[in-house]
Amino acid sequence: MNANNVTAPSSEPQSLFLRACLGLDVAQTPVWLMRQAGRYLPEYREVRRQAGSFLALCKNPELAARVTLQPIERFGLDAAILFSDILVIPEAMGMELHFLEGEGPHFPHPLTRLADLDRLNLPDPEVQLGYVMGAIDEIRRQLPSSTPLIGFSGSPWTLATYMIEGGSSKKFAQIKTALYDDPPFLEGLLERLVTAVVHYLNAQIDHGVQAVQIFDTWGGILGPDEYRRFSLEPMTRIIAGLKRRRPDGTRVPVILFSKGCGGYLETIATSGCDVVGLDWTTPLGQARARLGPKFALQGNLDPAVLYASPKRIHAEVRRVLESLGNQNGHIFNLGHGMEPNLDPEKVPILIAAVREESKRIRGQSSTHV
Ligand code: 1CP
C-alpha cells in the first residue's frame, strides 16, 4: 500500500475515515476525537445518571448506543467509537472492578504473583462481554451506514498495569517490580491477555465494527527494550490474530496508539498495524518521514489547545495539518482524550477548522502538481 498512490480494489470504502486509514484519496481530512463521548457532554452526564453508574452504563446496550451516538448527532464527526471501557476485559476475566467517583478505576484484589493467574478465565465475548456485542448491534442499527464505527481494546501491557497496580498509577512500582524481578508472571499475564483480546476484537468485527484501535496508554513508561518485549510484541501477536477483512471484502484497519512512544516509531512499524496514532510530541511530518507512506497517521493536537480561544484553536489545527502538507493517509484527532472539563462549544470550532484548512491545503498544493 502506498498512502499517495493506491490502486482501487473493488471493495474500496466510501467514507472519509476508512479511506484515510487506507491511504486513499480524500477531499478533506476526516476527524474524530478520542473520548468523544464522555463527561464534557451534558447529555452524556444525564444518561450516566439514569444508568446509575459508569459500569452500569457500559453494560446497558441501549444506553451505551445512545451515548456513542451523542457526539455524532451533535457535531457530525467522521467516525463513531463504541462506548465502553478498556477495563471490561479484566472484569470479564474474573477481576472485581469498581469505578470510584472522581478517583477512577479500582481493582480491590490486584494480581501479585504467577499463581494469581489461575484466578483468570478466558472470557467468551458473546457471553461475559455479550453486552458489548449487544451495544455494537444496537449502534449499527441506529448509526447512519455512511458513518464508520470504530471498535477498541486496551493493549495487554496497559491492561496489565491496572490489573497489577489495582487502578490508575503514577509510579507503576508494582508492575515494574514484576517486569524486572518476575518476568514469568508478567509474561504469563500478557499471554492470557493476548488471547482474550484477539477473541474480543474479532467478535467486535463480526458484529460490525469497521476499524479497531488498540489503546496502549502506558507504553511510554517503558524503555526501548522493555517497550519492544512487553508492549509491542503482545500487540503484534494480537494484530496477527485479527480478521482483517469484512464479509464484503473491505479491509478492517488497525490503529495502534502507544502514547509517549514517538521515539519508537521504527519499532511500531513492525507491528502489522495500518495506522499509527501519535500524541502531540511528534510532528506529523517527522513521523511520515520516519515511517514512510505505508502507514496512515492519526492525531495529534494537544487536547489542552481546546482550553484556548477559537482563534488559537484554528491556528493550532492549521499547524498540525501543515506539518503533513498535501499528503494522503491522515486522520485528524487529539493526541489523547477529551478532558471532562472542556467546553463542548469548542468542538465545532475544531471540526470546522480541520475541514476548511485541509481543503485549502489540498487545493493549494494541487495547483503545483
Ligand atoms: O465517570 C465516568 O463517566 C467515567 C469516565 C470514563 C469514560 C467516559 C471512563 C473511566 N472511561 C470512559 C470511556 C472510554 N474509555 C472510552 C469510550 C469511547 C470514546 O469516546 O473514546 C474509551 C475508548 C476508553 C478507553 C480507556 N479507559 C483508556 C484508554 C484511552 C485513554 O484515555 O488513555 C484508559 C486508560 C481507560 C481507563 C479508565 N477508564 C475510566 C478512567 C477514569 C480510566 C483511568 C484513566 C487513567 O488511569 O488515567
CSV table of C-alpha atoms and ligand atoms in Angstrom, one decimal:
chain,number,residue,atom,x,y,z
A,1,MET,CA,0.0,0.0,0.0
A,2,ASN,CA,1.2,3.5,-0.8
A,3,ALA,CA,-0.5,6.4,1.0
A,4,ASN,CA,-0.2,8.6,-2.0
A,5,ASN,CA,-0.9,6.3,-4.9
A,6,VAL,CA,-3.2,3.3,-4.3
A,7,THR,CA,-4.8,1.2,-6.9
A,8,ALA,CA,-8.5,1.0,-6.1
A,9,PRO,CA,-9.8,-2.5,-5.2
A,10,SER,CA,-13.4,-3.3,-6.0
A,11,SER,CA,-14.2,-3.2,-2.2
A,12,GLU,CA,-12.8,0.3,-1.8
A,13,PRO,CA,-14.6,2.1,1.1
A,14,GLN,CA,-16.5,5.3,0.6
A,15,SER,CA,-16.2,7.0,4.0
A,16,LEU,CA,-13.5,9.7,4.5
A,17,PHE,CA,-12.3,7.9,7.7
A,18,LEU,CA,-11.8,4.4,6.2
A,19,ARG,CA,-10.3,5.9,3.0
A,20,ALA,CA,-7.8,7.9,5.0
A,21,CYS,CA,-6.9,4.8,7.1
A,22,LEU,CA,-6.0,3.0,3.9
A,23,GLY,CA,-4.1,6.0,2.4
A,24,LEU,CA,-6.7,6.6,-0.3
A,25,ASP,CA,-7.6,10.0,-1.8
A,26,VAL,CA,-10.0,12.2,0.2
A,27,ALA,CA,-11.4,15.6,-0.5
A,28,GLN,CA,-10.8,16.7,3.2
A,29,THR,CA,-9.2,15.2,6.3
A,30,PRO,CA,-11.6,13.1,8.4
A,31,VAL,CA,-11.8,13.9,12.2
A,32,TRP,CA,-12.9,12.1,15.3
A,33,LEU,CA,-11.8,12.6,18.9
A,34,MET,CA,-10.6,10.1,21.5
A,35,ARG,CA,-13.1,10.1,24.4
A,36,GLN,CA,-15.6,12.0,22.2
A,37,ALA,CA,-18.4,10.5,24.2
A,38,GLY,CA,-17.9,11.5,27.8
A,39,ARG,CA,-18.3,13.8,30.8
A,40,TYR,CA,-17.7,17.0,28.9
A,41,LEU,CA,-21.1,16.5,27.3
A,42,PRO,CA,-24.2,17.4,29.5
A,43,GLU,CA,-26.3,14.8,27.6
A,44,TYR,CA,-23.7,12.1,28.5
A,45,ARG,CA,-23.9,13.1,32.2
A,46,GLU,CA,-27.7,12.8,32.0
A,47,VAL,CA,-27.6,9.3,30.6
A,48,ARG,CA,-24.9,8.2,33.0
A,49,ARG,CA,-27.1,9.5,35.9
A,50,GLN,CA,-30.0,7.4,34.5
A,51,ALA,CA,-27.8,4.3,34.3
A,52,GLY,CA,-26.7,4.8,38.0
A,53,SER,CA,-23.0,4.2,37.4
A,54,PHE,CA,-20.3,4.2,34.7
A,55,LEU,CA,-20.1,0.4,34.7
A,56,ALA,CA,-23.9,0.1,34.5
A,57,LEU,CA,-23.9,2.4,31.5
A,58,CYS,CA,-21.3,0.2,29.8
A,59,LYS,CA,-23.4,-2.9,30.5
A,60,ASN,CA,-26.6,-1.4,29.1
A,61,PRO,CA,-26.5,-1.9,25.3
A,62,GLU,CA,-29.3,0.6,24.7
A,63,LEU,CA,-27.8,3.4,26.8
A,64,ALA,CA,-24.2,2.6,25.6
A,65,ALA,CA,-25.5,3.0,22.0
A,66,ARG,CA,-27.2,6.3,22.9
A,67,VAL,CA,-24.0,7.9,24.3
A,68,THR,CA,-22.0,6.5,21.3
A,69,LEU,CA,-24.3,8.4,19.0
A,70,GLN,CA,-24.4,11.7,21.0
A,71,PRO,CA,-21.2,13.3,19.6
A,72,ILE,CA,-22.1,12.1,16.1
A,73,GLU,CA,-25.5,13.8,16.3
A,74,ARG,CA,-24.2,17.0,18.0
A,75,PHE,CA,-21.0,17.5,15.9
A,76,GLY,CA,-21.2,15.4,12.7
A,77,LEU,CA,-17.8,13.7,13.4
A,78,ASP,CA,-16.5,11.4,10.7
A,79,ALA,CA,-16.4,8.2,12.8
A,80,ALA,CA,-18.1,6.9,15.9
A,81,ILE,CA,-16.3,4.9,18.6
A,82,LEU,CA,-18.0,2.2,20.5
A,83,PHE,CA,-18.8,3.5,24.1
A,84,SER,CA,-17.2,1.1,26.6
A,85,ASP,CA,-14.0,0.9,28.5
A,86,ILE,CA,-10.7,-1.0,28.2
A,87,LEU,CA,-11.2,-2.4,31.7
A,88,VAL,CA,-14.3,-4.5,30.8
A,89,ILE,CA,-11.8,-7.2,29.7
A,90,PRO,CA,-10.1,-7.7,33.2
A,91,GLU,CA,-13.6,-7.7,34.7
A,92,ALA,CA,-14.8,-10.4,32.2
A,93,MET,CA,-11.7,-12.4,33.1
A,94,GLY,CA,-13.0,-12.5,36.7
A,95,MET,CA,-11.5,-9.5,38.4
A,96,GLU,CA,-13.8,-7.4,40.6
A,97,LEU,CA,-13.8,-3.8,39.3
A,98,HIS,CA,-15.3,-0.6,40.7
A,99,PHE,CA,-15.2,2.9,39.3
A,100,LEU,CA,-14.9,5.2,42.3
A,101,GLU,CA,-16.4,8.7,41.9
A,102,GLY,CA,-13.7,11.1,41.0
A,103,GLU,CA,-10.9,8.5,41.6
A,104,GLY,CA,-11.1,6.3,38.5
A,105,PRO,CA,-10.9,2.5,38.3
A,106,HIS,CA,-10.2,0.3,41.3
A,107,PHE,CA,-9.5,-3.5,41.4
A,108,PRO,CA,-9.7,-4.4,45.1
A,109,HIS,CA,-7.8,-7.7,44.5
A,110,PRO,CA,-4.9,-6.9,42.2
A,111,LEU,CA,-2.7,-9.7,40.8
A,112,THR,CA,0.6,-10.1,42.7
A,113,ARG,CA,2.2,-13.4,41.5
A,114,LEU,CA,2.2,-16.1,39.0
A,115,ALA,CA,-0.2,-18.3,41.0
A,116,ASP,CA,-2.8,-15.5,40.8
A,117,LEU,CA,-3.2,-16.1,37.1
A,118,ASP,CA,-5.2,-19.2,37.9
A,119,ARG,CA,-7.9,-16.8,39.0
A,120,LEU,CA,-8.3,-15.6,35.5
A,121,ASN,CA,-10.6,-17.1,32.9
A,122,LEU,CA,-10.7,-16.7,29.1
A,123,PRO,CA,-14.0,-14.8,28.5
A,124,ASP,CA,-16.3,-15.8,25.7
A,125,PRO,CA,-17.1,-12.4,24.1
A,126,GLU,CA,-20.6,-13.5,23.3
A,127,VAL,CA,-21.3,-14.4,27.0
A,128,GLN,CA,-19.3,-12.4,29.6
A,129,LEU,CA,-18.9,-9.5,27.1
A,130,GLY,CA,-22.3,-10.1,25.4
A,131,TYR,CA,-23.4,-6.6,26.5
A,132,VAL,CA,-20.6,-5.0,24.3
A,133,MET,CA,-21.7,-7.1,21.3
A,134,GLY,CA,-25.3,-6.0,22.1
A,135,ALA,CA,-24.2,-2.4,22.1
A,136,ILE,CA,-22.5,-2.8,18.7
A,137,ASP,CA,-25.6,-4.4,17.2
A,138,GLU,CA,-27.7,-1.5,18.6
A,139,ILE,CA,-25.3,1.2,17.4
A,140,ARG,CA,-25.1,-0.3,13.9
A,141,ARG,CA,-29.0,-0.3,13.8
A,142,GLN,CA,-29.1,3.4,14.7
A,143,LEU,CA,-25.9,4.9,13.1
A,144,PRO,CA,-26.2,6.1,9.5
A,145,SER,CA,-24.5,3.4,7.3
A,146,SER,CA,-22.2,6.2,6.0
A,147,THR,CA,-20.6,6.7,9.4
A,148,PRO,CA,-18.0,4.1,10.3
A,149,LEU,CA,-17.9,2.5,13.7
A,150,ILE,CA,-14.5,2.0,15.5
A,151,GLY,CA,-14.1,-0.8,18.0
A,152,PHE,CA,-11.3,-0.9,20.5
A,153,SER,CA,-9.4,-2.7,23.2
A,154,GLY,CA,-6.6,-1.8,25.6
A,155,SER,CA,-3.2,-3.2,24.9
A,156,PRO,CA,-2.1,-6.2,27.1
A,157,TRP,CA,0.6,-4.0,28.7
A,158,THR,CA,-1.8,-1.2,29.5
A,159,LEU,CA,-4.4,-3.6,30.8
A,160,ALA,CA,-1.8,-5.4,32.9
A,161,THR,CA,-0.8,-2.1,34.6
A,162,TYR,CA,-4.3,-1.7,36.0
A,163,MET,CA,-4.6,-5.4,36.9
A,164,ILE,CA,-1.3,-5.4,38.9
A,165,GLU,CA,-1.4,-1.9,40.3
A,166,GLY,CA,-5.1,-2.2,41.3
A,167,GLY,CA,-6.0,1.0,39.5
A,168,SER,CA,-4.5,4.2,38.0
A,169,SER,CA,-0.9,4.7,38.9
A,170,LYS,CA,1.8,7.4,38.9
A,171,LYS,CA,4.9,5.4,39.6
A,172,PHE,CA,3.9,1.9,38.3
A,173,ALA,CA,6.0,0.4,41.1
A,174,GLN,CA,4.2,-3.0,41.3
A,175,ILE,CA,4.3,-3.7,37.6
A,176,LYS,CA,7.9,-2.5,37.1
A,177,THR,CA,8.9,-4.8,40.0
A,178,ALA,CA,7.2,-7.7,38.3
A,179,LEU,CA,8.9,-6.7,35.0
A,180,TYR,CA,12.4,-6.8,36.4
A,181,ASP,CA,12.0,-9.5,39.2
A,182,ASP,CA,9.3,-11.8,37.9
A,183,PRO,CA,9.1,-11.8,34.1
A,184,PRO,CA,7.3,-15.2,34.0
A,185,PHE,CA,4.4,-13.7,36.0
A,186,LEU,CA,4.1,-10.6,33.7
A,187,GLU,CA,4.6,-12.6,30.5
A,188,GLY,CA,2.0,-15.2,31.6
A,189,LEU,CA,-0.5,-12.4,32.2
A,190,LEU,CA,0.3,-10.7,28.8
A,191,GLU,CA,-0.1,-14.1,27.1
A,192,ARG,CA,-3.6,-14.6,28.6
A,193,LEU,CA,-4.5,-11.0,27.6
A,194,VAL,CA,-3.3,-11.5,24.0
A,195,THR,CA,-5.7,-14.5,23.6
A,196,ALA,CA,-8.6,-12.7,25.3
A,197,VAL,CA,-8.2,-9.5,23.2
A,198,VAL,CA,-7.9,-11.4,19.9
A,199,HIS,CA,-11.3,-13.1,20.6
A,200,TYR,CA,-12.8,-9.9,21.8
A,201,LEU,CA,-11.8,-7.8,18.8
A,202,ASN,CA,-12.7,-10.5,16.3
A,203,ALA,CA,-16.1,-10.6,17.9
A,204,GLN,CA,-16.4,-6.8,17.6
A,205,ILE,CA,-15.5,-7.2,13.9
A,206,ASP,CA,-18.1,-9.9,13.4
A,207,HIS,CA,-20.8,-7.6,15.0
A,208,GLY,CA,-19.9,-4.8,12.6
A,209,VAL,CA,-17.1,-2.5,13.7
A,210,GLN,CA,-15.2,-1.4,10.6
A,211,ALA,CA,-11.8,-0.5,12.2
A,212,VAL,CA,-10.2,-1.3,15.6
A,213,GLN,CA,-7.9,0.8,17.8
A,214,ILE,CA,-5.6,-0.6,20.4
A,215,PHE,CA,-5.1,1.9,23.2
A,216,ASP,CA,-1.6,1.5,24.7
A,217,THR,CA,-1.8,4.4,27.0
A,218,TRP,CA,1.1,3.4,29.2
A,219,GLY,CA,3.6,2.1,26.5
A,220,GLY,CA,5.5,5.3,27.1
A,221,ILE,CA,6.6,4.5,30.6
A,222,LEU,CA,8.9,1.7,29.2
A,223,GLY,CA,12.5,1.9,27.9
A,224,PRO,CA,13.1,0.8,24.3
A,225,ASP,CA,13.9,-2.9,25.0
A,226,GLU,CA,11.1,-3.2,27.5
A,227,TYR,CA,8.6,-1.5,25.2
A,228,ARG,CA,9.5,-4.0,22.4
A,229,ARG,CA,9.2,-7.0,24.6
A,230,PHE,CA,6.3,-6.2,26.9
A,231,SER,CA,4.2,-3.8,25.0
A,232,LEU,CA,4.8,-4.1,21.2
A,233,GLU,CA,5.3,-7.8,21.0
A,234,PRO,CA,1.9,-8.7,22.5
A,235,MET,CA,0.2,-6.1,20.3
A,236,THR,CA,2.0,-7.6,17.2
A,237,ARG,CA,0.6,-11.1,18.2
A,238,ILE,CA,-2.9,-9.6,18.6
A,239,ILE,CA,-2.8,-7.9,15.1
A,240,ALA,CA,-1.6,-11.2,13.5
A,241,GLY,CA,-4.7,-12.9,15.0
A,242,LEU,CA,-7.3,-10.4,13.8
A,243,LYS,CA,-9.7,-10.8,10.9
A,244,ARG,CA,-8.6,-8.2,8.5
A,245,ARG,CA,-11.5,-8.2,6.1
A,246,ARG,CA,-15.2,-7.8,6.5
A,247,PRO,CA,-17.5,-10.2,4.6
A,248,ASP,CA,-17.9,-7.6,1.8
A,249,GLY,CA,-14.1,-7.7,1.3
A,250,THR,CA,-13.3,-4.3,2.8
A,251,ARG,CA,-10.1,-4.2,4.9
A,252,VAL,CA,-10.5,-3.7,8.7
A,253,PRO,CA,-7.8,-1.1,9.5
A,254,VAL,CA,-5.9,-1.5,12.8
A,255,ILE,CA,-4.9,1.7,14.6
A,256,LEU,CA,-2.1,1.4,17.1
A,257,PHE,CA,-1.9,4.2,19.7
A,258,SER,CA,1.1,3.9,22.0
A,259,LYS,CA,1.1,7.2,24.0
A,260,GLY,CA,4.5,8.7,24.6
A,261,CYS,CA,6.2,6.5,22.1
A,262,GLY,CA,7.3,8.9,19.4
A,263,GLY,CA,10.8,7.7,19.9
A,264,TYR,CA,9.8,4.1,19.0
A,265,LEU,CA,8.1,4.7,15.6
A,266,GLU,CA,10.5,2.4,13.8
A,267,THR,CA,9.7,-0.4,16.2
A,268,ILE,CA,5.9,0.3,15.9
A,269,ALA,CA,6.3,-0.1,12.1
A,270,THR,CA,7.0,-3.8,12.6
A,271,SER,CA,3.6,-4.5,14.3
A,272,GLY,CA,1.4,-5.0,11.3
A,273,CYS,CA,-0.9,-2.0,12.0
A,274,ASP,CA,-2.3,0.2,9.3
A,275,VAL,CA,-2.5,3.5,11.2
A,276,VAL,CA,-0.1,4.9,13.8
A,277,GLY,CA,-1.7,7.1,16.5
A,278,LEU,CA,0.5,9.9,17.7
A,279,ASP,CA,0.5,12.2,20.7
A,280,TRP,CA,1.4,15.8,20.3
A,281,THR,CA,5.1,15.4,21.0
A,282,THR,CA,5.9,14.1,17.4
A,283,PRO,CA,5.2,16.4,14.4
A,284,LEU,CA,3.2,14.5,11.7
A,285,GLY,CA,5.7,15.4,9.0
A,286,GLN,CA,8.5,14.0,11.0
A,287,ALA,CA,6.5,10.8,11.7
A,288,ARG,CA,5.7,10.4,8.0
A,289,ALA,CA,9.4,10.8,7.1
A,290,ARG,CA,10.4,8.1,9.6
A,291,LEU,CA,7.5,5.6,8.8
A,292,GLY,CA,7.2,6.2,5.1
A,293,PRO,CA,3.9,6.3,3.1
A,294,LYS,CA,2.8,2.8,4.0
A,295,PHE,CA,1.3,3.9,7.3
A,296,ALA,CA,-1.6,6.3,7.8
A,297,LEU,CA,-1.2,8.7,10.8
A,298,GLN,CA,-3.8,9.6,13.4
A,299,GLY,CA,-3.5,12.7,15.6
A,300,ASN,CA,-2.2,14.8,17.1
A,301,LEU,CA,-3.5,18.1,18.5
A,302,ASP,CA,-2.7,18.7,22.2
A,303,PRO,CA,-6.1,18.3,23.9
A,304,ALA,CA,-5.3,21.4,26.0
A,305,VAL,CA,-5.5,23.5,22.9
A,306,LEU,CA,-9.3,23.2,23.4
A,307,TYR,CA,-9.0,25.4,26.5
A,308,ALA,CA,-7.7,28.2,24.3
A,309,SER,CA,-9.6,30.8,22.2
A,310,PRO,CA,-11.4,29.9,18.9
A,311,LYS,CA,-8.7,31.9,17.0
A,312,ARG,CA,-5.9,30.0,18.7
A,313,ILE,CA,-7.7,26.6,18.1
A,314,HIS,CA,-8.0,27.3,14.4
A,315,ALA,CA,-4.3,28.3,14.2
A,316,GLU,CA,-3.1,25.2,16.1
A,317,VAL,CA,-5.3,22.9,13.8
A,318,ARG,CA,-3.7,24.6,10.8
A,319,ARG,CA,-0.3,24.0,12.3
A,320,VAL,CA,-1.0,20.2,12.7
A,321,LEU,CA,-2.3,19.9,9.1
A,322,GLU,CA,0.5,21.9,7.6
A,323,SER,CA,3.1,19.7,9.4
A,324,LEU,CA,2.0,16.9,7.0
A,325,GLY,CA,1.0,19.1,4.0
A,326,ASN,CA,-0.8,17.8,1.0
A,327,GLN,CA,-0.5,14.0,1.6
A,328,ASN,CA,-3.0,11.2,2.0
A,329,GLY,CA,-3.2,8.9,5.0
A,330,HIS,CA,-4.1,11.3,7.8
A,331,ILE,CA,-7.0,11.1,10.3
A,332,PHE,CA,-7.2,14.2,12.5
A,333,ASN,CA,-7.6,13.5,16.2
A,334,LEU,CA,-6.3,14.8,19.6
A,335,GLY,CA,-3.0,13.4,20.9
A,336,HIS,CA,-5.0,12.0,23.8
A,337,GLY,CA,-8.6,12.0,25.1
A,338,MET,CA,-11.1,14.9,25.6
A,339,GLU,CA,-10.9,16.2,29.2
A,340,PRO,CA,-14.1,16.2,31.3
A,341,ASN,CA,-13.9,20.0,31.9
A,342,LEU,CA,-13.6,21.0,28.2
A,343,ASP,CA,-16.3,23.3,26.8
A,344,PRO,CA,-18.3,21.3,24.2
A,345,GLU,CA,-18.7,24.5,22.2
A,346,LYS,CA,-15.0,24.3,21.3
A,347,VAL,CA,-15.5,21.0,19.3
A,348,PRO,CA,-17.4,22.5,16.3
A,349,ILE,CA,-14.6,25.2,16.0
A,350,LEU,CA,-12.0,22.4,15.8
A,351,ILE,CA,-14.0,20.4,13.2
A,352,ALA,CA,-14.7,23.4,11.0
A,353,ALA,CA,-11.0,24.3,11.1
A,354,VAL,CA,-10.0,20.8,10.1
A,355,ARG,CA,-12.4,20.8,7.1
A,356,GLU,CA,-11.6,24.3,5.9
A,357,GLU,CA,-7.8,24.1,6.3
A,358,SER,CA,-7.5,20.6,4.9
A,359,LYS,CA,-9.5,21.5,1.8
A,360,ARG,CA,-7.3,24.6,1.4
A,361,ILE,CA,-4.1,22.7,1.7
A,362,ARG,CA,-5.2,20.1,-0.8
A,363,GLY,CA,-6.5,22.7,-3.3
A,364,GLN,CA,-3.5,25.0,-2.9
A,365,SER,CA,-0.8,22.4,-3.4
A,366,SER,CA,-2.6,20.5,-6.2
A,367,THR,CA,-2.2,23.6,-8.4
A,368,HIS,CA,1.6,22.9,-8.2
A,369,VAL,CA,1.3,19.3,-9.2
B,1,1CP,O1,-17.4,8.7,35.3
B,1,1CP,C1,-17.4,8.5,34.1
B,1,1CP,O2,-18.4,8.8,33.3
B,1,1CP,C2,-16.3,7.7,33.6
B,1,1CP,C3,-15.3,8.4,32.7
B,1,1CP,C4,-14.9,7.4,31.6
B,1,1CP,C5,-15.3,7.4,30.3
B,1,1CP,C6,-16.2,8.4,29.6
B,1,1CP,C7,-14.1,6.2,31.8
B,1,1CP,C8,-13.5,5.8,33.1
B,1,1CP,N1,-14.0,5.6,30.6
B,1,1CP,C9,-14.7,6.2,29.6
B,1,1CP,C10,-15.0,5.8,28.3
B,1,1CP,C11,-13.8,5.3,27.5
B,1,1CP,N2,-12.7,4.9,28.0
B,1,1CP,C12,-13.8,5.2,26.1
B,1,1CP,C13,-15.1,5.5,25.2
B,1,1CP,C14,-15.0,5.8,23.8
B,1,1CP,C15,-14.6,7.2,23.5
B,1,1CP,O3,-15.4,8.1,23.5
B,1,1CP,O4,-13.4,7.4,23.1
B,1,1CP,C16,-12.6,4.7,25.7
B,1,1CP,C17,-12.0,4.4,24.3
B,1,1CP,C18,-11.9,4.5,26.9
B,1,1CP,C19,-10.5,3.9,27.0
B,1,1CP,C20,-9.8,3.9,28.2
B,1,1CP,N3,-10.2,3.7,29.5
B,1,1CP,C21,-8.4,4.1,28.3
B,1,1CP,C22,-7.5,4.3,27.1
B,1,1CP,C23,-7.6,5.7,26.5
B,1,1CP,C24,-7.0,6.8,27.4
B,1,1CP,O5,-7.8,7.7,27.6
B,1,1CP,O6,-5.9,6.7,27.7
B,1,1CP,C25,-8.0,4.0,29.6
B,1,1CP,C26,-6.6,4.2,30.1
B,1,1CP,C27,-9.1,3.8,30.4
B,1,1CP,C28,-9.2,3.5,31.9
B,1,1CP,C29,-10.1,4.4,32.5
B,1,1CP,N4,-11.4,4.5,32.3
B,1,1CP,C30,-12.0,5.5,33.1
B,1,1CP,C31,-11.0,6.1,33.8
B,1,1CP,C32,-11.2,7.3,34.7
B,1,1CP,C33,-9.8,5.5,33.5
B,1,1CP,C34,-8.4,5.7,34.1
B,1,1CP,C35,-7.5,6.6,33.3
B,1,1CP,C36,-6.2,6.7,34.0
B,1,1CP,O7,-5.7,5.8,34.6
B,1,1CP,O8,-5.6,7.9,33.9
